[in-house]
Amino acid sequence: MVLRDSYGRAIRDLRVSLTDRCNFRCFYCLPHGEPPIAPKEQMLSYEEIEYISEIFVSLGIEKIRLTGGEPMLRRDIETIIKKLTRFKTSDPHRLVDLALTTNGYFLPERAHALKEAGLDRVTISLDSLKRDVFKRMTGVDVLDKVLAGIAAAKNAGLEPIKINAVIVRGHNEDEVADFAAFAREHDVKMRFIEFMPLDSGHEWSRADVVSGKEIRERINERFPLVKLAVNRGSETSSRYRFADGAPGEIGIIAPVTEPFCGACSRIRLTADGQIRTCLFSTVEHSLRDVVRSGSTRVEIVEYIESVIMKKEPRHFINDPGFVTPSRTMSFIGG
Ligand code: SAM
């Protein structure tokens, strides 16, 4: 059995936020820090994450990505990874891919422990290769630490490594080709993300969005690209290799100017146990309450199926009546 929404889309990817907290203050996400953190008892325990994930895997989820907030702030992250790794069985319904999105800060010390716990790979956020711009965009002066984190992840074999950069006008669009050079030099998959209206500072403006097209053009000027003839399927990015055969890969994620909702296979679980059927949903569904109220497994499955049927056909960023979600990326789980 596979979860399908009312538009026939198969739901294969689950993003699990492990915490709302973050040690960075990226201006496009959580510039002023969190409002008072929800009480700990509202957060899912690792046992609950394990139980819920097992049910999702039995319903056809193949890929789980741990995220946040900063997921490595959660002290039991290795335990969670170990528990989830158990779903990589030989059953027809099994976990195929277990990934983590992180700001990289804790990787120099902990990349090996993550690998040993069973993590397959990491995506690391890196918004600038210049110390001052990195500091301005993330609110913290730790570029060297993140670069060391990328090296540590490579060393630990958490590959293929993906690097995420959110490109914002007036901040880092002049670094796009430098990031491509970084991908070539370090043999990583460099992914450029359009700035989305998900910031708690509500400073997003369309004028600040650097389009996927512009990003492609900026790279092509210095390093000609060839589109990869891969079936994009539900992937978020369009992917390119370097025409001269250099290592590394480019991915462009353009949810604002080139939406890909028709192929969306994702749902999200927030750290406090709410299902979100779209990054831009304005409603959430409390799976936590259903699980904690003593529901049977069958009842939990029925609840999940009914929520999936409510998955939105598409996001509405480009519609005149667009309403920004009240929770930011750090709460939703990017
Ligand atoms: N703390 C981890 C990290 O830094 O990767 C995981 C959570 S973070 C919310 C996940 C991703 O969302 C990051 O790559 C971040 O850059 C991206 N993100 C956050 N706010 C965004 C926005 N307004 N537009 C586009 N991407 C955003």
Coordinates of C-alpha atoms and ligand atoms in Angstrom, one line a residue:
M1 CA 0.0 0.0 0.0
V2 CA 1.1 3.5 -0.8
L3 CA -0.2 6.7 0.6
R4 CA -1.9 8.8 -2.1
D5 CA -3.5 12.2 -1.9
S6 CA -6.7 13.3 -3.6
Y7 CA -4.7 14.3 -6.7
G8 CA -3.2 10.8 -7.0
R9 CA 0.3 11.9 -5.9
A10 CA 2.2 9.1 -4.1
I11 CA 3.6 10.2 -0.7
R12 CA 7.1 8.8 -0.3
D13 CA 9.1 11.4 1.6
L14 CA 8.7 12.3 5.2
R15 CA 10.6 15.2 6.8
V16 CA 10.8 15.0 10.5
S17 CA 11.7 18.1 12.5
L18 CA 13.6 17.1 15.7
T19 CA 13.5 20.5 17.4
D20 CA 12.4 24.1 16.9
R21 CA 15.6 25.4 18.4
C22 CA 18.4 26.7 16.3
N23 CA 21.9 28.1 17.1
F24 CA 22.0 30.2 14.0
R25 CA 20.0 33.4 13.3
C26 CA 19.6 33.3 9.5
F27 CA 17.9 36.6 8.5
Y28 CA 15.6 34.7 6.0
C29 CA 14.4 32.2 8.6
L30 CA 14.7 33.0 12.3
P31 CA 16.4 36.4 12.7
H32 CA 15.3 37.2 16.2
G33 CA 15.4 33.7 17.7
E34 CA 12.5 31.6 18.8
P35 CA 9.4 32.8 20.6
P36 CA 9.2 31.0 24.0
I37 CA 9.9 27.4 23.2
A38 CA 6.9 25.1 23.6
P39 CA 7.1 23.0 26.8
K40 CA 9.2 19.9 26.4
E41 CA 6.2 17.6 27.0
Q42 CA 4.6 18.9 23.7
M43 CA 7.6 17.7 21.8
L44 CA 7.7 14.2 20.4
S45 CA 10.0 11.8 22.3
Y46 CA 12.3 9.6 20.4
E47 CA 10.1 6.7 21.2
E48 CA 7.1 8.5 19.6
I49 CA 9.3 9.5 16.5
E50 CA 10.2 5.8 16.2
Y51 CA 6.6 4.6 16.5
I52 CA 5.2 7.2 14.0
S53 CA 8.0 6.7 11.5
E54 CA 7.5 2.9 11.6
I55 CA 3.8 3.4 10.7
F56 CA 4.7 5.8 7.9
V57 CA 7.3 3.3 6.5
S58 CA 4.6 0.6 6.6
L59 CA 2.5 3.0 4.5
G60 CA 5.1 3.4 1.8
I61 CA 7.4 6.2 3.0
E62 CA 10.9 5.4 1.6
K63 CA 12.9 8.4 2.5
I64 CA 13.1 10.2 5.9
R65 CA 15.0 13.4 6.3
L66 CA 15.7 14.7 9.8
T67 CA 15.7 18.4 10.1
G68 CA 14.7 21.3 12.3
G69 CA 15.5 24.0 13.7
E70 CA 19.0 22.6 14.1
P71 CA 18.5 18.8 14.5
M72 CA 21.9 18.3 15.9
L73 CA 20.9 20.4 19.0
R74 CA 18.9 17.4 20.0
R75 CA 21.0 15.3 22.3
D76 CA 19.3 12.0 21.4
I77 CA 19.8 12.4 17.6
E78 CA 22.1 9.3 17.4
T79 CA 19.5 7.3 19.3
I80 CA 16.8 8.4 16.9
I81 CA 19.0 7.5 13.9
K82 CA 19.8 4.1 15.3
K83 CA 16.1 3.4 15.9
L84 CA 15.1 4.5 12.3
T85 CA 17.9 2.5 10.7
R86 CA 16.1 -0.6 11.9
F87 CA 13.4 0.1 9.2
K88 CA 16.0 -0.5 6.5
T89 CA 14.8 -4.1 6.1
S90 CA 14.3 -6.3 3.1
D91 CA 10.5 -5.9 3.3
P92 CA 8.8 -4.4 0.2
H93 CA 7.8 -1.5 2.4
R94 CA 11.1 -0.3 3.9
L95 CA 13.2 2.8 4.6
V96 CA 15.6 3.3 1.7
D97 CA 17.2 6.6 2.5
L98 CA 17.9 8.3 5.9
A99 CA 19.3 11.8 5.5
L100 CA 19.9 14.8 7.7
T101 CA 19.8 18.6 7.0
T102 CA 22.1 20.6 9.3
N103 CA 23.9 23.9 9.5
G104 CA 27.1 21.8 9.9
Y105 CA 28.2 23.5 13.1
F106 CA 28.4 20.3 15.1
L107 CA 29.7 18.1 12.4
P108 CA 33.5 18.4 13.0
E109 CA 33.1 16.6 16.3
R110 CA 30.1 14.4 15.5
A111 CA 30.0 13.3 11.9
H112 CA 31.5 9.9 12.6
A113 CA 29.0 9.2 15.4
L114 CA 26.2 10.0 13.0
K115 CA 27.6 7.6 10.4
E116 CA 28.1 4.9 13.0
A117 CA 24.5 5.3 14.1
G118 CA 23.4 4.5 10.6
L119 CA 22.9 7.9 8.9
D120 CA 23.3 7.6 5.1
R121 CA 24.1 11.2 4.1
V122 CA 23.9 14.9 5.0
T123 CA 22.8 18.1 3.4
I124 CA 24.7 21.1 4.9
S125 CA 23.6 24.7 4.6
L126 CA 26.2 27.2 3.5
D127 CA 25.1 30.6 2.3
S128 CA 28.4 32.3 1.7
L129 CA 32.1 31.5 1.2
K130 CA 33.0 35.0 2.5
R131 CA 33.3 35.3 6.3
D132 CA 31.6 38.7 6.5
V133 CA 28.6 37.8 4.3
F134 CA 28.2 34.4 6.1
K135 CA 28.0 36.3 9.4
R136 CA 25.6 38.8 8.0
M137 CA 23.3 36.1 6.6
T138 CA 23.4 33.6 9.4
G139 CA 24.0 35.9 12.4
V140 CA 27.0 33.8 13.6
D141 CA 30.7 34.1 12.8
V142 CA 31.4 30.5 12.2
L143 CA 32.2 30.0 8.5
D144 CA 35.4 28.0 9.3
K145 CA 33.5 25.7 11.5
V146 CA 31.0 24.9 8.8
L147 CA 33.7 24.3 6.2
A148 CA 35.4 22.0 8.7
G149 CA 32.0 20.3 9.1
I150 CA 31.7 19.7 5.4
A151 CA 35.2 18.1 5.4
A152 CA 34.3 16.0 8.4
A153 CA 31.1 14.7 6.8
K154 CA 33.1 13.7 3.7
N155 CA 35.7 12.0 5.8
A156 CA 33.0 10.1 7.7
G157 CA 31.5 8.9 4.4
L158 CA 28.2 10.7 4.7
E159 CA 27.9 11.0 1.0
P160 CA 26.8 12.1 -1.5
I161 CA 27.1 15.5 0.3
K162 CA 24.6 18.2 -0.7
I163 CA 25.2 21.8 0.1
N164 CA 22.3 24.2 0.3
A165 CA 22.6 27.9 -0.4
V166 CA 19.6 30.3 -0.3
I167 CA 20.4 33.0 -2.8
V168 CA 19.1 36.4 -1.8
R169 CA 19.4 39.6 -3.9
G170 CA 21.9 42.0 -2.4
H171 CA 23.5 39.4 -0.2
N172 CA 25.1 36.5 -2.1
E173 CA 24.0 36.4 -5.7
D174 CA 27.5 37.5 -6.8
E175 CA 28.8 34.2 -5.3
V176 CA 26.8 31.8 -7.4
A177 CA 29.6 31.0 -9.7
D178 CA 32.1 30.7 -6.8
F179 CA 29.8 28.1 -5.2
A180 CA 29.9 26.2 -8.5
A181 CA 33.7 26.3 -8.3
F182 CA 33.4 25.0 -4.7
A183 CA 31.3 22.1 -6.0
R184 CA 33.9 21.2 -8.6
E185 CA 36.8 21.4 -6.2
H186 CA 35.1 19.4 -3.4
D187 CA 33.0 17.1 -5.5
V188 CA 29.7 17.9 -3.8
K189 CA 26.2 18.5 -5.0
M190 CA 25.7 22.3 -4.8
R191 CA 22.0 23.2 -4.5
F192 CA 20.8 26.8 -5.0
I193 CA 17.4 27.6 -3.3
E194 CA 15.2 30.5 -4.2
F195 CA 14.3 32.7 -1.2
M196 CA 10.8 31.7 0.0
P197 CA 8.3 33.7 2.1
L198 CA 8.9 31.7 5.3
D199 CA 10.9 34.1 7.4
S200 CA 9.8 35.1 10.9
G201 CA 10.9 38.6 10.2
H202 CA 8.4 38.9 7.3
E203 CA 11.0 40.7 5.2
W204 CA 10.5 38.5 2.1
S205 CA 9.9 40.5 -1.0
R206 CA 9.6 39.3 -4.5
A207 CA 12.4 41.7 -5.5
D208 CA 14.8 39.8 -3.3
V209 CA 14.2 36.5 -5.0
V210 CA 17.0 35.5 -7.4
S211 CA 15.3 33.3 -9.9
G212 CA 16.5 29.8 -10.9
K213 CA 16.9 31.1 -14.4
E214 CA 19.3 33.8 -13.3
I215 CA 21.3 31.3 -11.1
R216 CA 21.6 29.0 -14.1
E217 CA 22.8 31.9 -16.3
R218 CA 25.4 33.0 -13.7
I219 CA 26.9 29.6 -13.5
N220 CA 26.8 28.9 -17.3
E221 CA 28.8 32.1 -17.9
R222 CA 31.8 30.6 -16.0
F223 CA 31.1 26.8 -16.1
P224 CA 28.9 25.6 -18.9
L225 CA 26.3 23.2 -17.6
V226 CA 24.5 20.2 -19.1
K227 CA 21.1 19.3 -17.8
L228 CA 21.1 15.8 -16.4
A229 CA 18.8 13.5 -18.3
V230 CA 17.4 12.0 -15.0
N231 CA 13.8 11.6 -14.5
R232 CA 13.1 14.4 -12.1
G233 CA 10.2 12.5 -10.5
S234 CA 9.4 14.1 -7.2
E235 CA 12.8 15.7 -6.8
T236 CA 12.8 19.3 -5.8
S237 CA 15.8 20.3 -7.9
S238 CA 16.6 20.4 -11.6
R239 CA 20.1 18.9 -11.9
Y240 CA 23.1 19.7 -14.0
R241 CA 26.6 18.4 -14.5
F242 CA 29.6 20.4 -15.7
A243 CA 30.1 20.3 -19.5
D244 CA 33.8 19.8 -19.1
G245 CA 33.3 16.6 -17.0
A246 CA 34.5 18.2 -13.7
P247 CA 33.3 16.5 -10.5
G248 CA 30.4 17.9 -8.6
E249 CA 26.8 18.6 -9.5
I250 CA 24.5 21.6 -9.6
G251 CA 20.9 21.5 -8.4
I252 CA 18.5 24.4 -8.7
I253 CA 15.4 24.6 -6.5
A254 CA 13.0 27.2 -7.7
P255 CA 9.7 26.9 -5.8
V256 CA 8.8 30.5 -6.4
T257 CA 9.5 30.9 -10.2
E258 CA 9.3 27.3 -11.3
P259 CA 6.9 25.5 -8.9
F260 CA 7.0 21.7 -8.9
C261 CA 4.0 20.9 -6.8
G262 CA 2.5 18.5 -9.3
A263 CA 5.1 16.0 -8.5
C264 CA 5.3 16.7 -4.7
S265 CA 5.7 13.5 -2.7
R266 CA 6.5 15.2 0.6
I267 CA 4.9 15.6 4.0
R268 CA 6.3 17.0 7.2
L269 CA 6.1 16.2 10.8
T270 CA 6.9 19.1 13.2
A271 CA 8.9 18.7 16.4
D272 CA 5.6 18.9 18.3
G273 CA 4.0 16.2 16.3
Q274 CA 1.9 18.2 13.8
I275 CA 1.5 16.9 10.2
R276 CA 2.0 19.6 7.6
T277 CA 1.0 18.6 4.1
C278 CA 2.7 21.5 2.4
L279 CA 5.5 23.9 3.4
F280 CA 3.0 26.7 2.9
S281 CA 0.0 25.1 4.7
T282 CA -1.9 27.3 7.0
V283 CA -3.4 24.4 8.9
E284 CA -1.7 21.6 10.8
H285 CA -3.0 18.2 12.0
S286 CA -2.1 17.0 15.4
L287 CA -0.8 13.4 15.0
R288 CA 0.6 13.8 18.5
D289 CA -2.8 14.2 20.0
V290 CA -4.1 11.2 18.1
V291 CA -1.1 9.0 19.2
R292 CA -1.3 10.2 22.8
S293 CA -5.0 9.7 23.2
G294 CA -4.5 6.0 23.1
S295 CA -5.7 5.4 19.5
T296 CA -5.1 2.0 18.0
R297 CA -2.6 1.6 15.2
V298 CA -5.6 1.2 12.8
E299 CA -7.0 4.5 14.0
I300 CA -3.7 6.2 13.6
V301 CA -3.4 4.9 10.0
E302 CA -6.9 6.1 9.2
Y303 CA -6.1 9.5 10.6
I304 CA -2.9 9.8 8.5
E305 CA -4.7 8.7 5.4
S306 CA -7.5 11.3 6.0
V307 CA -4.9 14.0 6.5
I308 CA -3.0 13.1 3.3
M309 CA -6.3 13.4 1.4
K310 CA -6.2 17.1 2.4
K311 CA -2.8 17.8 0.8
E312 CA -3.0 21.0 -1.1
P313 CA -2.9 20.9 -4.9
R314 CA -0.1 23.5 -5.0
H315 CA 1.4 26.4 -3.0
F316 CA -0.2 29.8 -3.6
I317 CA 2.9 32.0 -3.3
N318 CA 2.2 33.6 -6.7
D319 CA -1.5 34.2 -6.0
P320 CA -2.7 37.7 -5.0
G321 CA -4.4 36.3 -1.8
F322 CA -1.3 34.4 -0.6
V323 CA -1.1 34.2 3.2
T324 CA 2.3 33.5 4.7
P325 CA 2.2 30.5 7.1
S326 CA 2.4 31.6 10.7
R327 CA 5.3 29.2 11.4
T328 CA 8.7 29.8 9.9
M329 CA 10.9 27.2 8.2
S330 CA 12.7 26.6 11.5
F331 CA 9.4 25.4 13.0
I332 CA 8.0 23.6 10.0
G333 CA 11.2 21.7 9.4
G334 CA 12.9 22.8 6.2
Ligands
SAM1 N1 19.2 24.0 10.7 C1 19.3 23.1 9.5 C2 20.0 23.8 8.4 O1 20.5 24.9 8.6 O2 20.1 23.2 7.3 C3 18.0 22.5 9.1 C4 16.8 23.4 9.1 S1 16.8 24.7 7.9 C5 15.2 25.5 8.2 C6 16.6 23.9 6.4 C7 16.9 24.6 5.1 O3 15.8 25.6 4.9 C8 18.2 25.4 5.1 O4 18.9 25.0 4.0 C9 17.7 26.8 5.0 O5 18.6 27.6 4.3 C10 16.4 26.7 4.3 N2 15.5 27.9 4.5 C11 15.1 28.4 5.7 N3 14.3 29.5 5.4 C12 14.2 29.7 4.1 C13 13.6 30.6 3.3 N4 12.9 31.6 3.8 N5 13.7 30.4 1.9 C14 14.4 29.4 1.4 N6 15.1 28.5 2.2 C15 15.0 28.6 3.5

